[in-house]
Structures are given as C-alpha cells and as structure tokens.
Amino acid sequence: VMIANKREYKKAQHELRRLSDWLERLQKQNPHGKGLTKAGIRKMMARLHEELALCEGEQELAQAYSR
C-alpha cells in the first residue's frame, strides 16, 4: 500500500510510533526472548519506514521538478 497523501503519511507516522512503543514494552517484559510478536512488529515497522521513505522521495522529486 502506497502513501497517497499527507493524511496517510501522518497516519503511517503515528502507526510507526505506536509499533515502536509496543516493541519497547515487549522488550522490557522479555528482554532475552526472541518471540514471533517482536519479529512481526519489526517487519511492520520496516514496511512503514519504507513507505514513508518512498513518499518523502517522491515529494523531493516533485519539488525539484517544480523549480
């Protein structure tokens, strides 16, 4: 799913913060365990980071071409 507008961008940033907080809580509860949940959260975070980066890159290109 690509980020299509500013609203979706903000929503993705919020979701990334929420996942990061969740992962931090899980790591504090079980610092030595690997756990499927932690790996799943990291995957979701990586996907969001990628989507945000793509969106930011597209915005930079649009600004460069509009100059």
CSV table of N, CA, C and O in Angstrom, one decimal:
chain,number,residue,atom,x,y,z
A,1,VAL,N,0.9,-1.2,0.0
A,1,VAL,CA,0.0,0.0,0.0
A,1,VAL,C,0.9,1.2,0.0
A,1,VAL,O,1.7,1.4,0.9
A,2,MET,N,0.7,2.1,-1.0
A,2,MET,CA,1.5,3.3,-1.1
A,2,MET,C,0.8,4.4,-0.3
A,2,MET,O,-0.4,4.5,-0.3
A,3,ILE,N,1.6,5.3,0.2
A,3,ILE,CA,1.0,6.5,0.8
A,3,ILE,C,0.7,7.5,-0.3
A,3,ILE,O,1.6,7.9,-1.1
A,4,ALA,N,-0.6,7.9,-0.3
A,4,ALA,CA,-1.0,8.7,-1.4
A,4,ALA,C,-1.2,10.2,-1.1
A,4,ALA,O,-1.3,11.0,-2.0
A,5,ASN,N,-1.3,10.5,0.2
A,5,ASN,CA,-1.5,11.9,0.5
A,5,ASN,C,-0.9,12.2,1.9
A,5,ASN,O,-0.5,11.3,2.6
A,6,LYS,N,-1.0,13.5,2.3
A,6,LYS,CA,-0.5,13.9,3.6
A,6,LYS,C,-1.2,13.3,4.8
A,6,LYS,O,-0.5,12.9,5.8
A,7,ARG,N,-2.5,13.0,4.7
A,7,ARG,CA,-3.2,12.4,5.8
A,7,ARG,C,-2.7,11.0,6.0
A,7,ARG,O,-2.5,10.5,7.1
A,8,GLU,N,-2.5,10.2,4.9
A,8,GLU,CA,-2.0,8.8,5.0
A,8,GLU,C,-0.5,8.8,5.5
A,8,GLU,O,-0.2,7.9,6.3
A,9,TYR,N,0.2,9.9,5.2
A,9,TYR,CA,1.6,10.0,5.7
A,9,TYR,C,1.6,10.2,7.2
A,9,TYR,O,2.3,9.5,7.9
A,10,LYS,N,0.8,11.1,7.7
A,10,LYS,CA,0.7,11.3,9.1
A,10,LYS,C,0.2,10.0,9.8
A,10,LYS,O,0.7,9.7,10.9
A,11,LYS,N,-0.8,9.3,9.2
A,11,LYS,CA,-1.3,8.1,9.8
A,11,LYS,C,-0.2,7.0,9.9
A,11,LYS,O,-0.1,6.4,10.9
A,12,ALA,N,0.7,6.9,8.9
A,12,ALA,CA,1.8,6.0,8.9
A,12,ALA,C,2.8,6.3,10.0
A,12,ALA,O,3.3,5.5,10.7
A,13,GLN,N,3.1,7.6,10.1
A,13,GLN,CA,4.0,8.1,11.2
A,13,GLN,C,3.4,7.7,12.6
A,13,GLN,O,4.2,7.2,13.4
A,14,HIS,N,2.1,7.9,12.8
A,14,HIS,CA,1.5,7.6,14.0
A,14,HIS,C,1.6,6.1,14.3
A,14,HIS,O,1.9,5.6,15.4
A,15,GLU,N,1.3,5.3,13.3
A,15,GLU,CA,1.4,3.8,13.4
A,15,GLU,C,2.8,3.4,13.7
A,15,GLU,O,3.0,2.5,14.5
A,16,LEU,N,3.8,4.0,13.1
A,16,LEU,CA,5.2,3.6,13.4
A,16,LEU,C,5.5,3.9,14.8
A,16,LEU,O,6.2,3.1,15.5
A,17,ARG,N,5.1,5.1,15.4
A,17,ARG,CA,5.3,5.4,16.8
A,17,ARG,C,4.6,4.4,17.7
A,17,ARG,O,5.2,3.9,18.7
A,18,ARG,N,3.4,4.0,17.3
A,18,ARG,CA,2.6,3.0,18.1
A,18,ARG,C,3.4,1.7,18.2
A,18,ARG,O,3.5,1.1,19.2
A,19,LEU,N,3.8,1.2,17.0
A,19,LEU,CA,4.5,-0.1,16.9
A,19,LEU,C,5.8,0.0,17.7
A,19,LEU,O,6.2,-1.0,18.4
A,20,SER,N,6.5,1.1,17.6
A,20,SER,CA,7.8,1.3,18.3
A,20,SER,C,7.6,1.2,19.8
A,20,SER,O,8.3,0.5,20.5
A,21,ASP,N,6.5,1.8,20.3
A,21,ASP,CA,6.2,1.8,21.7
A,21,ASP,C,5.9,0.4,22.2
A,21,ASP,O,6.3,-0.1,23.2
A,22,TRP,N,5.1,-0.3,21.3
A,22,TRP,CA,4.7,-1.7,21.6
A,22,TRP,C,5.9,-2.6,21.7
A,22,TRP,O,6.1,-3.4,22.6
A,23,LEU,N,6.8,-2.5,20.7
A,23,LEU,CA,8.0,-3.3,20.7
A,23,LEU,C,8.9,-3.0,21.9
A,23,LEU,O,9.4,-3.9,22.6
A,24,GLU,N,9.0,-1.7,22.3
A,24,GLU,CA,9.8,-1.4,23.5
A,24,GLU,C,9.2,-2.0,24.8
A,24,GLU,O,9.9,-2.6,25.6
A,25,ARG,N,7.9,-2.0,24.9
A,25,ARG,CA,7.2,-2.7,26.0
A,25,ARG,C,7.5,-4.2,26.0
A,25,ARG,O,7.8,-4.8,27.1
A,26,LEU,N,7.4,-4.8,24.9
A,26,LEU,CA,7.7,-6.2,24.8
A,26,LEU,C,9.1,-6.6,25.2
A,26,LEU,O,9.4,-7.6,25.8
A,27,GLN,N,10.0,-5.7,24.7
A,27,GLN,CA,11.5,-6.0,25.0
A,27,GLN,C,11.7,-5.8,26.5
A,27,GLN,O,12.6,-6.5,27.1
A,28,LYS,N,11.0,-4.9,27.2
A,28,LYS,CA,11.2,-4.7,28.6
A,28,LYS,C,10.7,-5.9,29.4
A,28,LYS,O,11.2,-6.3,30.4
A,29,GLN,N,9.5,-6.4,28.9
A,29,GLN,CA,8.9,-7.6,29.6
A,29,GLN,C,9.7,-8.9,29.4
A,29,GLN,O,9.7,-9.7,30.3
A,30,ASN,N,10.3,-9.0,28.3
A,30,ASN,CA,11.1,-10.3,28.0
A,30,ASN,C,12.3,-9.9,27.1
A,30,ASN,O,12.3,-10.2,25.9
A,31,PRO,N,13.3,-9.4,27.8
A,31,PRO,CA,14.5,-8.8,27.1
A,31,PRO,C,15.3,-9.9,26.3
A,31,PRO,O,15.9,-9.6,25.3
A,32,HIS,N,15.3,-11.2,26.8
A,32,HIS,CA,16.1,-12.2,26.2
A,32,HIS,C,15.4,-13.1,25.2
A,32,HIS,O,16.0,-13.8,24.4
A,33,GLY,N,14.0,-13.0,25.2
A,33,GLY,CA,13.3,-13.9,24.3
A,33,GLY,C,13.2,-13.2,22.9
A,33,GLY,O,13.2,-12.0,22.8
A,34,LYS,N,13.1,-14.1,21.9
A,34,LYS,CA,13.1,-13.5,20.6
A,34,LYS,C,11.6,-13.3,20.2
A,34,LYS,O,11.2,-12.2,19.8
A,35,GLY,N,10.8,-14.3,20.3
A,35,GLY,CA,9.4,-14.1,20.1
A,35,GLY,C,8.9,-13.7,18.7
A,35,GLY,O,9.5,-12.8,18.1
A,36,LEU,N,7.9,-14.4,18.3
A,36,LEU,CA,7.4,-14.1,16.9
A,36,LEU,C,6.7,-12.7,16.9
A,36,LEU,O,6.8,-12.0,15.9
A,37,THR,N,6.1,-12.3,18.0
A,37,THR,CA,5.5,-11.0,18.0
A,37,THR,C,6.5,-9.9,17.8
A,37,THR,O,6.2,-9.0,17.0
A,38,LYS,N,7.7,-10.0,18.4
A,38,LYS,CA,8.7,-8.9,18.2
A,38,LYS,C,9.1,-8.9,16.7
A,38,LYS,O,9.3,-7.8,16.2
A,39,ALA,N,9.3,-10.0,16.1
A,39,ALA,CA,9.7,-10.1,14.7
A,39,ALA,C,8.7,-9.5,13.8
A,39,ALA,O,9.0,-8.8,12.9
A,40,GLY,N,7.4,-9.8,14.1
A,40,GLY,CA,6.3,-9.3,13.3
A,40,GLY,C,6.2,-7.8,13.4
A,40,GLY,O,6.0,-7.1,12.4
A,41,ILE,N,6.4,-7.3,14.6
A,41,ILE,CA,6.4,-5.8,14.8
A,41,ILE,C,7.5,-5.2,14.1
A,41,ILE,O,7.3,-4.1,13.4
A,42,ARG,N,8.7,-5.8,14.1
A,42,ARG,CA,9.8,-5.2,13.4
A,42,ARG,C,9.5,-5.2,11.9
A,42,ARG,O,9.9,-4.3,11.2
A,43,LYS,N,8.9,-6.2,11.4
A,43,LYS,CA,8.5,-6.3,9.9
A,43,LYS,C,7.6,-5.2,9.6
A,43,LYS,O,7.7,-4.5,8.6
A,44,MET,N,6.6,-5.0,10.4
A,44,MET,CA,5.6,-3.9,10.2
A,44,MET,C,6.3,-2.5,10.2
A,44,MET,O,6.0,-1.7,9.4
A,45,MET,N,7.2,-2.4,11.1
A,45,MET,CA,7.9,-1.1,11.2
A,45,MET,C,8.8,-0.9,10.0
A,45,MET,O,8.8,0.2,9.5
A,46,ALA,N,9.4,-1.9,9.5
A,46,ALA,CA,10.3,-1.8,8.3
A,46,ALA,C,9.4,-1.4,7.1
A,46,ALA,O,9.9,-0.6,6.3
A,47,ARG,N,8.3,-2.0,7.0
A,47,ARG,CA,7.4,-1.7,5.9
A,47,ARG,C,7.0,-0.2,5.9
A,47,ARG,O,7.0,0.5,4.9
A,48,LEU,N,6.6,0.2,7.1
A,48,LEU,CA,6.2,1.6,7.3
A,48,LEU,C,7.4,2.6,7.0
A,48,LEU,O,7.2,3.6,6.3
A,49,HIS,N,8.6,2.2,7.5
A,49,HIS,CA,9.7,3.1,7.2
A,49,HIS,C,9.9,3.2,5.6
A,49,HIS,O,10.2,4.2,5.1
A,50,GLU,N,9.8,2.0,5.0
A,50,GLU,CA,10.0,2.0,3.5
A,50,GLU,C,8.9,2.9,2.8
A,50,GLU,O,9.2,3.7,1.9
A,51,GLU,N,7.7,2.8,3.2
A,51,GLU,CA,6.6,3.6,2.6
A,51,GLU,C,6.8,5.1,2.9
A,51,GLU,O,6.6,5.9,2.0
A,52,LEU,N,7.2,5.4,4.1
A,52,LEU,CA,7.5,6.8,4.4
A,52,LEU,C,8.6,7.3,3.6
A,52,LEU,O,8.6,8.5,3.0
A,53,ALA,N,9.7,6.5,3.4
A,53,ALA,CA,10.8,7.0,2.6
A,53,ALA,C,10.5,7.2,1.2
A,53,ALA,O,10.9,8.1,0.5
A,54,LEU,N,9.6,6.3,0.6
A,54,LEU,CA,9.2,6.4,-0.8
A,54,LEU,C,8.4,7.7,-0.9
A,54,LEU,O,8.6,8.4,-1.9
A,55,CYS,N,7.5,8.0,0.0
A,55,CYS,CA,6.7,9.1,-0.1
A,55,CYS,C,7.6,10.4,0.0
A,55,CYS,O,7.4,11.3,-0.8
A,56,GLU,N,8.5,10.4,0.9
A,56,GLU,CA,9.4,11.6,1.0
A,56,GLU,C,10.2,11.8,-0.2
A,56,GLU,O,10.4,12.9,-0.7
A,57,GLY,N,10.7,10.7,-0.8
A,57,GLY,CA,11.5,10.8,-2.1
A,57,GLY,C,10.6,11.3,-3.2
A,57,GLY,O,11.1,12.2,-4.0
A,58,GLU,N,9.4,10.9,-3.3
A,58,GLU,CA,8.5,11.4,-4.3
A,58,GLU,C,8.3,12.9,-4.1
A,58,GLU,O,8.2,13.7,-5.1
A,59,GLN,N,8.1,13.3,-2.9
A,59,GLN,CA,7.9,14.8,-2.6
A,59,GLN,C,9.1,15.6,-3.0
A,59,GLN,O,9.0,16.7,-3.5
A,60,GLU,N,10.3,15.1,-2.7
A,60,GLU,CA,11.5,15.8,-3.0
A,60,GLU,C,11.7,15.9,-4.5
A,60,GLU,O,12.1,16.9,-5.1
A,61,LEU,N,11.4,14.8,-5.3
A,61,LEU,CA,11.4,14.9,-6.7
A,61,LEU,C,10.4,15.9,-7.3
A,61,LEU,O,10.7,16.6,-8.2
A,62,ALA,N,9.2,15.9,-6.7
A,62,ALA,CA,8.2,16.8,-7.2
A,62,ALA,C,8.7,18.3,-7.0
A,62,ALA,O,8.5,19.1,-7.8
A,63,GLN,N,9.3,18.5,-5.8
A,63,GLN,CA,9.8,19.9,-5.5
A,63,GLN,C,10.9,20.2,-6.5
A,63,GLN,O,11.0,21.4,-6.9
A,64,ALA,N,11.8,19.3,-6.8
A,64,ALA,CA,12.9,19.5,-7.6
A,64,ALA,C,12.5,19.9,-9.1
A,64,ALA,O,13.0,20.7,-9.7
A,65,TYR,N,11.4,19.2,-9.5
A,65,TYR,CA,10.9,19.4,-10.9
A,65,TYR,C,10.1,20.7,-11.0
A,65,TYR,O,9.9,21.3,-12.0
A,66,SER,N,9.6,21.1,-9.8
A,66,SER,CA,8.7,22.3,-9.9
A,66,SER,C,9.6,23.6,-9.8
A,66,SER,O,9.0,24.7,-9.9
A,67,ARG,N,10.8,23.5,-9.6
A,67,ARG,CA,11.7,24.7,-9.5
A,67,ARG,C,12.0,25.2,-10.8
A,67,ARG,O,12.1,24.8,-11.9
